[in-house]
Short mmCIF file of C-alpha atoms in Angstrom, two decimals:
data_model
loop_
_atom_site.label_atom_id
_atom_site.label_comp_id
_atom_site.label_asym_id
_atom_site.label_seq_id
_atom_site.Cartn_x
_atom_site.Cartn_y
_atom_site.Cartn_z
CA UNK H 1 -28.14 -48.60 -105.12
CA UNK H 2 -28.73 -52.73 -104.74
CA UNK H 3 -25.51 -53.70 -105.21
CA UNK H 4 -21.79 -52.76 -104.77
CA UNK H 5 -18.34 -53.97 -105.77
CA UNK H 6 -15.55 -52.98 -103.47
CA UNK H 7 -11.98 -53.53 -106.66
CA UNK H 8 -9.36 -54.31 -104.05
CA UNK H 9 -9.21 -55.77 -100.81
CA UNK H 10 -6.34 -54.27 -99.16
CA UNK H 11 -7.16 -52.06 -95.60
CA UNK H 12 -8.92 -49.21 -98.26
CA UNK H 13 -11.57 -51.65 -99.92
CA UNK H 14 -11.89 -53.36 -96.16
CA UNK H 15 -12.43 -50.30 -94.50
CA UNK H 16 -14.97 -49.17 -97.26
CA UNK H 17 -16.80 -52.45 -97.18
CA UNK H 18 -17.26 -52.62 -93.61
CA UNK H 19 -18.57 -48.66 -94.04
CA UNK H 20 -20.90 -49.81 -96.54
CA UNK H 21 -22.29 -52.39 -93.57
CA UNK H 22 -22.51 -49.32 -91.10
CA UNK H 23 -23.69 -47.30 -92.85
CA UNK H 24 -27.08 -49.53 -93.64
CA UNK H 25 -26.35 -50.79 -96.91
CA UNK H 26 -27.87 -54.16 -97.09
CA UNK H 27 -27.52 -55.28 -101.10
CA UNK H 28 -25.07 -57.58 -102.49
CA UNK H 29 -21.70 -56.78 -101.95
CA UNK H 30 -18.77 -58.35 -103.81
CA UNK H 31 -14.76 -57.76 -102.71
CA UNK H 32 -12.14 -58.43 -105.97
CA UNK H 33 -8.80 -59.30 -105.00
CA UNK H 34 -5.99 -59.50 -107.20
CA UNK H 35 -3.80 -60.64 -104.36
CA UNK H 36 -4.33 -64.46 -103.62
CA UNK H 37 -5.00 -63.24 -99.30
CA UNK H 38 -7.24 -61.93 -96.91
CA UNK H 39 -6.83 -58.03 -96.38
CA UNK H 40 -3.73 -57.57 -94.05
CA UNK H 41 -1.67 -54.84 -92.63
CA UNK H 42 1.20 -53.87 -94.87
CA UNK H 43 3.01 -50.82 -92.26
CA UNK H 44 4.44 -54.51 -90.17
CA UNK H 45 5.90 -55.65 -93.70
CA UNK H 46 9.47 -53.56 -92.70
CA UNK H 47 9.42 -54.07 -89.34
CA UNK H 48 8.42 -56.88 -87.34
CA UNK H 49 7.43 -58.73 -90.82
CA UNK H 50 11.01 -58.33 -91.61
CA UNK H 51 12.33 -58.87 -88.40
CA UNK H 52 10.86 -62.20 -87.43
CA UNK H 53 8.86 -61.13 -84.75
CA UNK H 54 5.77 -61.79 -86.12
CA UNK H 55 4.27 -64.31 -88.38
CA UNK H 56 1.55 -64.10 -91.46
CA UNK H 57 -1.23 -64.33 -89.34
CA UNK H 58 -0.73 -61.77 -87.04
CA UNK H 59 -0.95 -59.73 -89.90
CA UNK H 60 -4.67 -60.05 -90.52
CA UNK H 61 -7.08 -56.93 -90.53
CA UNK H 62 -10.15 -59.35 -89.40
CA UNK H 63 -11.14 -60.66 -86.85
CA UNK H 64 -12.40 -64.41 -86.42
CA UNK H 65 -15.60 -63.19 -86.40
CA UNK H 66 -16.26 -60.04 -89.01
CA UNK H 67 -18.69 -61.71 -91.67
CA UNK H 68 -19.42 -58.76 -93.78
CA UNK H 69 -22.11 -60.95 -95.73
CA UNK H 70 -19.58 -60.30 -99.30
CA UNK H 71 -19.12 -62.49 -102.49
CA UNK H 72 -14.77 -62.31 -102.16
CA UNK H 73 -13.17 -62.93 -105.30
CA UNK H 74 -10.01 -63.30 -104.77
CA UNK H 75 -6.48 -63.98 -106.71
CA UNK H 76 -8.23 -61.76 -109.78
CA UNK H 77 -7.15 -58.43 -111.08
CA UNK H 78 -9.12 -55.93 -112.58
CA UNK H 79 -8.90 -55.01 -116.86
CA UNK H 80 -11.44 -52.81 -117.30
CA UNK H 81 -14.14 -50.73 -116.34
CA UNK H 82 -17.48 -50.00 -118.64
CA UNK H 83 -19.70 -47.18 -116.90
CA UNK H 84 -22.30 -48.06 -119.81
CA UNK H 85 -22.76 -51.43 -118.57
CA UNK H 86 -21.69 -51.18 -114.84
CA UNK H 87 -19.70 -53.90 -114.69
CA UNK H 88 -15.79 -54.59 -114.52
CA UNK H 89 -13.91 -56.62 -116.53
CA UNK H 90 -11.28 -59.48 -114.60
CA UNK H 91 -8.11 -61.60 -115.15
CA UNK H 92 -10.25 -65.22 -115.37
CA UNK H 93 -12.56 -63.51 -118.58
CA UNK H 94 -15.59 -63.15 -115.95
CA UNK H 95 -17.13 -59.16 -115.00
CA UNK H 96 -18.52 -58.17 -112.11
CA UNK H 97 -21.80 -56.21 -112.36
CA UNK H 98 -23.05 -53.94 -109.74
CA UNK H 99 -25.20 -50.47 -109.23
CA UNK H 100 -21.92 -48.83 -107.58
CA UNK H 101 -18.18 -49.39 -107.43
CA UNK H 102 -15.56 -48.07 -105.21
CA UNK H 103 -12.09 -48.57 -106.53
CA UNK H 104 -9.73 -49.23 -104.29
CA UNK H 105 -6.62 -51.31 -106.22
CA UNK H 106 -4.42 -49.58 -104.02
CA UNK H 107 -0.29 -49.13 -105.60
CA UNK H 108 2.62 -51.00 -106.73
CA UNK H 109 6.44 -50.37 -105.44
CA UNK H 110 8.04 -48.72 -108.05
CA UNK H 111 11.02 -51.37 -109.38
CA UNK H 112 14.20 -49.23 -110.57
CA UNK H 113 14.47 -50.15 -114.27
CA UNK H 114 16.52 -52.47 -115.63
CA UNK H 115 16.49 -54.86 -112.22
CA UNK H 116 13.60 -56.94 -112.64
CA UNK H 117 15.38 -60.49 -113.05
CA UNK H 118 18.52 -59.63 -110.89
CA UNK H 119 18.53 -61.76 -108.07
CA UNK H 120 19.63 -59.70 -104.45
CA UNK H 121 17.42 -56.67 -105.80
CA UNK H 122 13.98 -56.11 -103.91
CA UNK H 123 11.20 -53.47 -103.08
CA UNK H 124 8.85 -53.67 -100.65
CA UNK H 125 4.80 -54.29 -100.88
CA UNK H 126 3.24 -57.63 -100.30
CA UNK H 127 3.68 -60.59 -97.89
CA UNK H 128 5.35 -62.03 -100.48
CA UNK H 129 8.63 -59.21 -100.65
CA UNK H 130 9.24 -59.14 -97.40
CA UNK H 131 9.61 -63.13 -97.13
CA UNK H 132 12.03 -62.88 -99.72
CA UNK H 133 13.63 -59.91 -98.23
CA UNK H 134 13.90 -61.43 -95.14
CA UNK H 135 15.82 -64.60 -96.63
CA UNK H 136 18.60 -62.05 -97.28
CA UNK H 137 18.83 -60.09 -94.19
CA UNK H 138 21.85 -62.11 -92.81
CA UNK H 139 24.46 -60.47 -90.17
CA UNK H 140 27.17 -58.95 -91.45
CA UNK H 141 25.72 -58.35 -95.51
CA UNK H 142 25.94 -55.80 -97.03
CA UNK H 143 23.22 -53.78 -97.86
CA UNK H 144 22.35 -50.75 -99.93
CA UNK H 145 19.04 -48.94 -99.94
CA UNK H 146 17.70 -46.36 -102.81
CA UNK H 147 15.61 -43.99 -101.14
CA UNK H 148 15.48 -42.45 -97.46
CA UNK H 149 10.99 -42.62 -97.37
CA UNK H 150 9.23 -44.52 -95.15
CA UNK H 151 10.15 -47.69 -96.81
CA UNK H 152 13.55 -47.45 -96.94
CA UNK H 153 14.19 -45.92 -93.51
CA UNK H 154 12.36 -48.46 -91.65
CA UNK H 155 14.12 -51.48 -93.87
CA UNK H 156 16.99 -49.90 -92.75
CA UNK H 157 16.46 -49.68 -89.12
CA UNK H 158 15.55 -53.54 -88.87
CA UNK H 159 18.78 -54.82 -91.42
CA UNK H 160 20.82 -52.69 -88.67
CA UNK H 161 19.25 -54.33 -85.63
CA UNK H 162 19.91 -58.04 -87.40
CA UNK H 163 23.37 -57.01 -87.95
CA UNK H 164 23.71 -55.93 -91.76
CA UNK H 165 26.29 -53.41 -92.92
CA UNK H 166 23.86 -50.38 -94.15
CA UNK H 167 23.92 -47.37 -96.59
CA UNK H 168 21.08 -45.67 -97.79
CA UNK H 169 21.19 -43.16 -101.21
CA UNK H 170 19.18 -40.21 -101.32
CA UNK H 171 18.91 -38.09 -104.15
CA UNK H 172 17.18 -35.37 -101.65
CA UNK H 173 19.58 -33.00 -99.60
CA UNK H 174 17.66 -35.33 -96.83
CA UNK H 175 16.31 -37.78 -95.50
CA UNK H 176 12.29 -36.84 -96.27
CA UNK H 177 12.71 -33.47 -97.30
CA UNK H 178 9.83 -33.21 -99.29
CA UNK H 179 6.85 -33.94 -96.82
CA UNK H 180 9.55 -33.13 -93.11
CA UNK H 181 11.72 -29.85 -95.48
CA UNK H 182 15.57 -30.24 -95.32
CA UNK H 183 15.65 -28.85 -91.98
CA UNK H 184 13.59 -30.99 -90.10
CA UNK H 185 14.13 -34.44 -92.44
CA UNK H 186 18.23 -33.68 -91.14
CA UNK H 187 16.96 -34.30 -87.80
CA UNK H 188 15.70 -37.81 -89.52
CA UNK H 189 19.55 -37.78 -91.15
CA UNK H 190 20.86 -38.18 -87.10
CA UNK H 191 19.13 -41.46 -86.57
CA UNK H 192 20.50 -42.68 -89.14
CA UNK H 193 24.49 -41.32 -88.15
CA UNK H 194 23.55 -42.54 -84.77
CA UNK H 195 22.77 -45.74 -85.39
CA UNK H 196 25.70 -46.53 -87.30
CA UNK H 197 23.57 -46.58 -90.88
CA UNK H 198 25.62 -44.52 -93.85
CA UNK H 199 23.72 -41.97 -95.73
CA UNK H 200 24.34 -40.43 -99.39
CA UNK H 201 22.25 -37.59 -99.86
CA UNK H 202 22.32 -35.22 -102.21
CA UNK H 203 23.97 -38.07 -105.02
CA UNK H 204 21.30 -40.14 -107.70
CA UNK H 205 22.00 -43.56 -108.82
CA UNK H 206 22.77 -43.83 -112.10
CA UNK H 207 23.39 -47.68 -112.14
CA UNK H 208 22.38 -50.90 -109.89
CA UNK H 209 25.30 -53.77 -111.16
CA UNK H 210 25.51 -57.33 -110.97
CA UNK H 211 25.47 -60.59 -113.95
CA UNK H 212 23.05 -62.75 -112.23
CA UNK H 213 23.08 -61.58 -108.84
CA UNK H 214 23.48 -58.17 -107.85
CA UNK H 215 27.00 -56.98 -106.93
CA UNK H 216 26.59 -52.91 -106.10
CA UNK H 217 25.35 -49.86 -107.01
CA UNK H 218 26.87 -46.76 -109.01
CA UNK H 219 25.55 -43.50 -107.84
CA UNK H 220 26.11 -39.41 -110.26
CA UNK H 221 28.97 -39.07 -108.17
CA UNK H 222 31.27 -41.83 -109.53
CA UNK H 223 31.29 -43.83 -106.49
CA UNK H 224 30.78 -47.40 -106.35
CA UNK H 225 28.79 -48.96 -103.18
CA UNK H 226 28.88 -52.83 -103.26
CA UNK H 227 26.05 -54.55 -101.75
CA UNK H 228 25.08 -58.34 -100.94
CA UNK H 229 21.20 -56.70 -101.17
CA UNK H 230 19.26 -53.82 -102.69
CA UNK H 231 16.27 -52.39 -101.72
CA UNK H 232 14.39 -50.43 -104.13
CA UNK H 233 12.66 -47.88 -102.36
CA UNK H 234 11.52 -44.77 -104.44
CA UNK H 235 7.23 -44.85 -103.50
CA UNK H 236 4.36 -46.76 -105.81
CA UNK H 237 2.83 -46.04 -108.93
CA UNK H 238 -0.83 -45.94 -109.06
CA UNK H 239 -2.87 -48.88 -110.36
CA UNK H 240 -5.04 -47.94 -112.27
CA UNK H 241 -3.89 -48.60 -115.99
CA UNK H 242 -6.27 -50.97 -116.10
CA UNK H 243 -9.25 -47.53 -116.08
CA UNK H 244 -7.84 -45.81 -118.96
CA UNK H 245 -10.83 -46.73 -121.76
CA UNK H 246 -13.38 -45.95 -118.54
CA UNK H 247 -13.93 -42.17 -119.35
CA UNK H 248 -12.70 -41.81 -115.96
CA UNK H 249 -10.17 -38.45 -115.29
CA UNK H 250 -6.93 -39.32 -114.30
CA UNK H 251 -3.50 -38.40 -113.28
CA UNK H 252 -1.57 -39.48 -110.48
CA UNK H 253 -3.87 -41.76 -109.56
CA UNK H 254 -8.06 -41.33 -109.71
CA UNK H 255 -9.40 -37.84 -109.94
CA UNK H 256 -11.64 -37.06 -107.03
CA UNK H 257 -13.47 -34.40 -105.34
CA UNK H 258 -12.99 -33.69 -101.40
CA UNK H 259 -16.03 -36.79 -101.01
CA UNK H 260 -13.91 -39.45 -102.93
CA UNK H 261 -16.26 -38.95 -106.19
CA UNK H 262 -15.02 -39.61 -109.07
CA UNK H 263 -16.34 -37.66 -112.72
CA UNK H 264 -18.95 -40.80 -113.05
CA UNK H 265 -21.62 -40.69 -110.61
CA UNK H 266 -21.23 -44.25 -109.06
CA UNK H 267 -17.66 -44.41 -108.55
CA UNK H 268 -16.00 -43.36 -106.19
CA UNK H 269 -12.11 -44.09 -105.30
CA UNK H 270 -9.98 -44.73 -101.64
CA UNK H 271 -7.02 -45.97 -100.66
CA UNK H 272 -3.33 -45.63 -102.50
CA UNK H 273 -5.31 -45.48 -106.88
CA UNK H 274 -7.26 -42.26 -105.46
CA UNK H 275 -5.98 -38.39 -105.89
CA UNK H 276 -9.01 -36.10 -103.74
CA UNK H 277 -8.59 -32.80 -104.00
CA UNK H 278 -7.09 -31.29 -101.12
CA UNK H 279 -8.87 -28.32 -99.65
CA UNK H 280 -5.39 -26.13 -98.46
CA UNK H 281 -3.86 -26.46 -101.54
CA UNK H 282 -6.29 -26.71 -104.14
CA UNK H 283 -4.52 -29.20 -106.07
CA UNK H 284 -5.80 -33.50 -106.10
CA UNK H 285 -3.25 -35.91 -103.12
CA UNK H 286 -3.03 -39.23 -102.99
CA UNK H 287 -2.36 -40.15 -99.33
CA UNK H 288 -0.20 -42.61 -99.32
CA UNK H 289 -1.17 -44.01 -95.75
CA UNK H 290 -2.63 -46.47 -93.05
CA UNK H 291 -4.81 -43.56 -91.71
CA UNK H 292 -6.41 -42.20 -95.41
CA UNK H 293 -6.58 -46.03 -96.20
CA UNK H 294 -8.95 -46.89 -92.71
CA UNK H 295 -10.96 -43.28 -92.39
CA UNK H 296 -11.52 -41.71 -96.23
CA UNK H 297 -13.24 -44.32 -97.42
CA UNK H 298 -16.35 -44.02 -94.99
CA UNK H 299 -16.53 -40.64 -96.63
CA UNK H 300 -16.39 -42.19 -99.90
CA UNK H 301 -19.46 -44.36 -99.19
CA UNK H 302 -21.24 -42.09 -97.61
CA UNK H 303 -20.77 -40.27 -101.34
CA UNK H 304 -21.50 -42.93 -103.56
CA UNK H 305 -25.04 -43.72 -101.31
CA UNK H 306 -26.26 -40.35 -102.18
CA UNK H 307 -25.53 -40.48 -105.50
CA UNK H 308 -22.09 -39.05 -105.58
CA UNK H 309 -23.05 -36.17 -104.19
CA UNK H 310 -19.94 -35.31 -101.16
CA UNK H 311 -22.18 -35.29 -97.57
CA UNK H 312 -20.34 -32.81 -95.87
CA UNK H 313 -18.03 -34.73 -93.54
CA UNK H 314 -14.78 -33.29 -92.77
CA UNK H 315 -11.42 -35.30 -94.03
CA UNK H 316 -8.84 -35.31 -91.34
CA UNK H 317 -5.58 -33.72 -92.48
CA UNK H 318 -2.87 -36.55 -94.24
CA UNK H 319 -0.73 -38.33 -91.12
CA UNK H 320 1.71 -40.89 -91.26
CA UNK H 321 3.83 -42.39 -88.90
CA UNK H 322 7.18 -44.24 -88.49
CA UNK H 323 9.11 -46.27 -86.56
CA UNK H 324 12.76 -46.32 -86.99
CA UNK H 325 15.97 -47.10 -84.83
CA UNK H 326 13.32 -47.15 -81.61
CA UNK H 327 12.41 -43.59 -82.45
CA UNK H 328 8.21 -42.95 -83.68
CA UNK H 329 8.51 -40.16 -86.42
CA UNK H 330 4.93 -38.66 -86.55
CA UNK H 331 3.57 -36.22 -88.90
CA UNK H 332 0.50 -34.66 -89.75
CA UNK H 333 -1.18 -31.79 -92.94
CA UNK H 334 0.76 -31.12 -95.77
CA UNK H 335 3.51 -28.72 -95.13
CA UNK H 336 4.85 -26.46 -98.59
CA UNK H 337 7.58 -25.08 -99.57
CA UNK H 338 8.35 -21.48 -97.11
CA UNK H 339 5.72 -22.69 -94.32
CA UNK H 340 8.35 -21.91 -91.16
CA UNK H 341 8.62 -24.77 -88.75
CA UNK H 342 8.44 -23.79 -85.03
CA UNK H 343 9.74 -25.84 -82.09
CA UNK H 344 7.28 -26.08 -79.54
CA UNK H 345 9.14 -28.77 -77.15
CA UNK H 346 11.55 -30.95 -76.77
CA UNK H 347 15.34 -30.36 -79.01
CA UNK H 348 16.07 -31.64 -82.19
CA UNK H 349 19.48 -31.95 -81.01
CA UNK H 350 18.42 -34.87 -78.70
CA UNK H 351 15.98 -36.50 -81.62
CA UNK H 352 12.84 -35.47 -79.20
CA UNK H 353 10.92 -32.13 -79.81
CA UNK H 354 7.59 -31.80 -81.62
CA UNK H 355 7.38 -29.04 -84.44
CA UNK H 356 4.44 -26.96 -85.30
CA UNK H 357 4.62 -25.70 -89.26
CA UNK H 358 3.09 -22.54 -89.85
CA UNK H 359 1.37 -21.19 -93.39
CA UNK H 360 0.67 -16.99 -92.94
CA UNK H 361 0.64 -17.49 -88.85
CA UNK H 362 -1.77 -20.75 -89.24
CA UNK H 363 -0.54 -24.08 -88.35
CA UNK H 364 -1.06 -27.07 -91.40
CA UNK H 365 1.41 -29.23 -90.41
CA UNK H 366 2.60 -30.47 -87.07
CA UNK H 367 6.48 -33.41 -86.50
CA UNK H 368 6.82 -35.03 -83.63
CA UNK H 369 9.31 -36.99 -82.43
CA UNK H 370 8.78 -39.47 -79.92
CA UNK H 371 6.78 -36.87 -78.53
CA UNK H 372 3.50 -39.19 -78.84
CA UNK H 373 1.22 -37.41 -76.31
CA UNK H 374 1.72 -33.99 -77.37
CA UNK H 375 1.69 -34.87 -80.56
CA UNK H 376 -1.70 -36.26 -80.39
CA UNK H 377 -3.33 -32.25 -78.95
CA UNK H 378 -1.65 -30.85 -81.89
CA UNK H 379 -3.13 -33.22 -84.58
CA UNK H 380 -6.45 -32.88 -83.17
CA UNK H 381 -5.96 -28.95 -82.68
CA UNK H 382 -4.73 -29.04 -86.79
CA UNK H 383 -8.32 -30.86 -87.44
CA UNK H 384 -10.43 -28.26 -85.95
CA UNK H 385 -8.38 -25.08 -87.71
CA UNK H 386 -9.76 -23.67 -91.06
CA UNK H 387 -7.27 -23.99 -93.40
CA UNK H 388 -5.77 -20.37 -94.43
CA UNK H 389 -7.01 -19.27 -98.36
#
């Protein structure tokens, strides 16, 4: 393989480019990015950057002296993939030809329908999104966050610190009920309540009101929440539309095997746009977290350089962390309905504890709140334990 093109220039794409060089690839390397910026770190956008504690330069992922000997094509989006000619079309009309491709086009924030031109309604995915939102987080303003996931919870935490009145609307019975389950999701709910954020769980949103600017949020139970600012945090949409005619198998992302291989031998996929086969659940699963975008590209690159054949490197269980109201929430693994969480240390009532989820007696996931050392030990054990069939 004499040339590789990485399509996507965020963390996953950068990690793939680094892995290519680290694994001995000395050929032509092209990195394509839809944003005009070099790769930057996204997690601080909802925390330190949003609060104004750090600037854009602090988000840079590359060292000043890092040189991947790559041709960077920034500010151009991929428009199509032609497997036969081994080329990718770009939004400026040009094409990139390569022997192999790493797809790392990420995802975009899901917007609330009909609010695209309504001032005061925000999503948070890019630096520009964060800058626009930061300009509206003024003390005393009323903020309504739709969705109590990671982004929603972190924005709420930051806004409370800045002196805003904050409400969160969550359709599930508790925050993070999907990954954590309702019992331990309730602990996260307590974090919000203890810090003055008003939670409205188990109720949906039927509309966002306003003329030129947002005025409030209508709930499914008839209540109305006045709002000066609204943040929509209801998940991401994988950027895969440009691949519709490529012949790749698509679902909720580009479907991949255990090593990131697609059904085209010279194409692998990583990051938020990729749905890798999970050996525990037997289903394809998108891992939309920092560690997945930093760790999995090395596995996918080894697969690519081996002609599309997975080399057997174990994939670590999904891991995420979230900093909210001064507490660190950490979770590793995949918990399913019916898995039994048991508290191994601390006290959920005091918002510092560690819980292990077990399936048929086997640990499959671990949750820690302000238990960093113990969580790290359990995470290592989790990686070493064979998953139950």
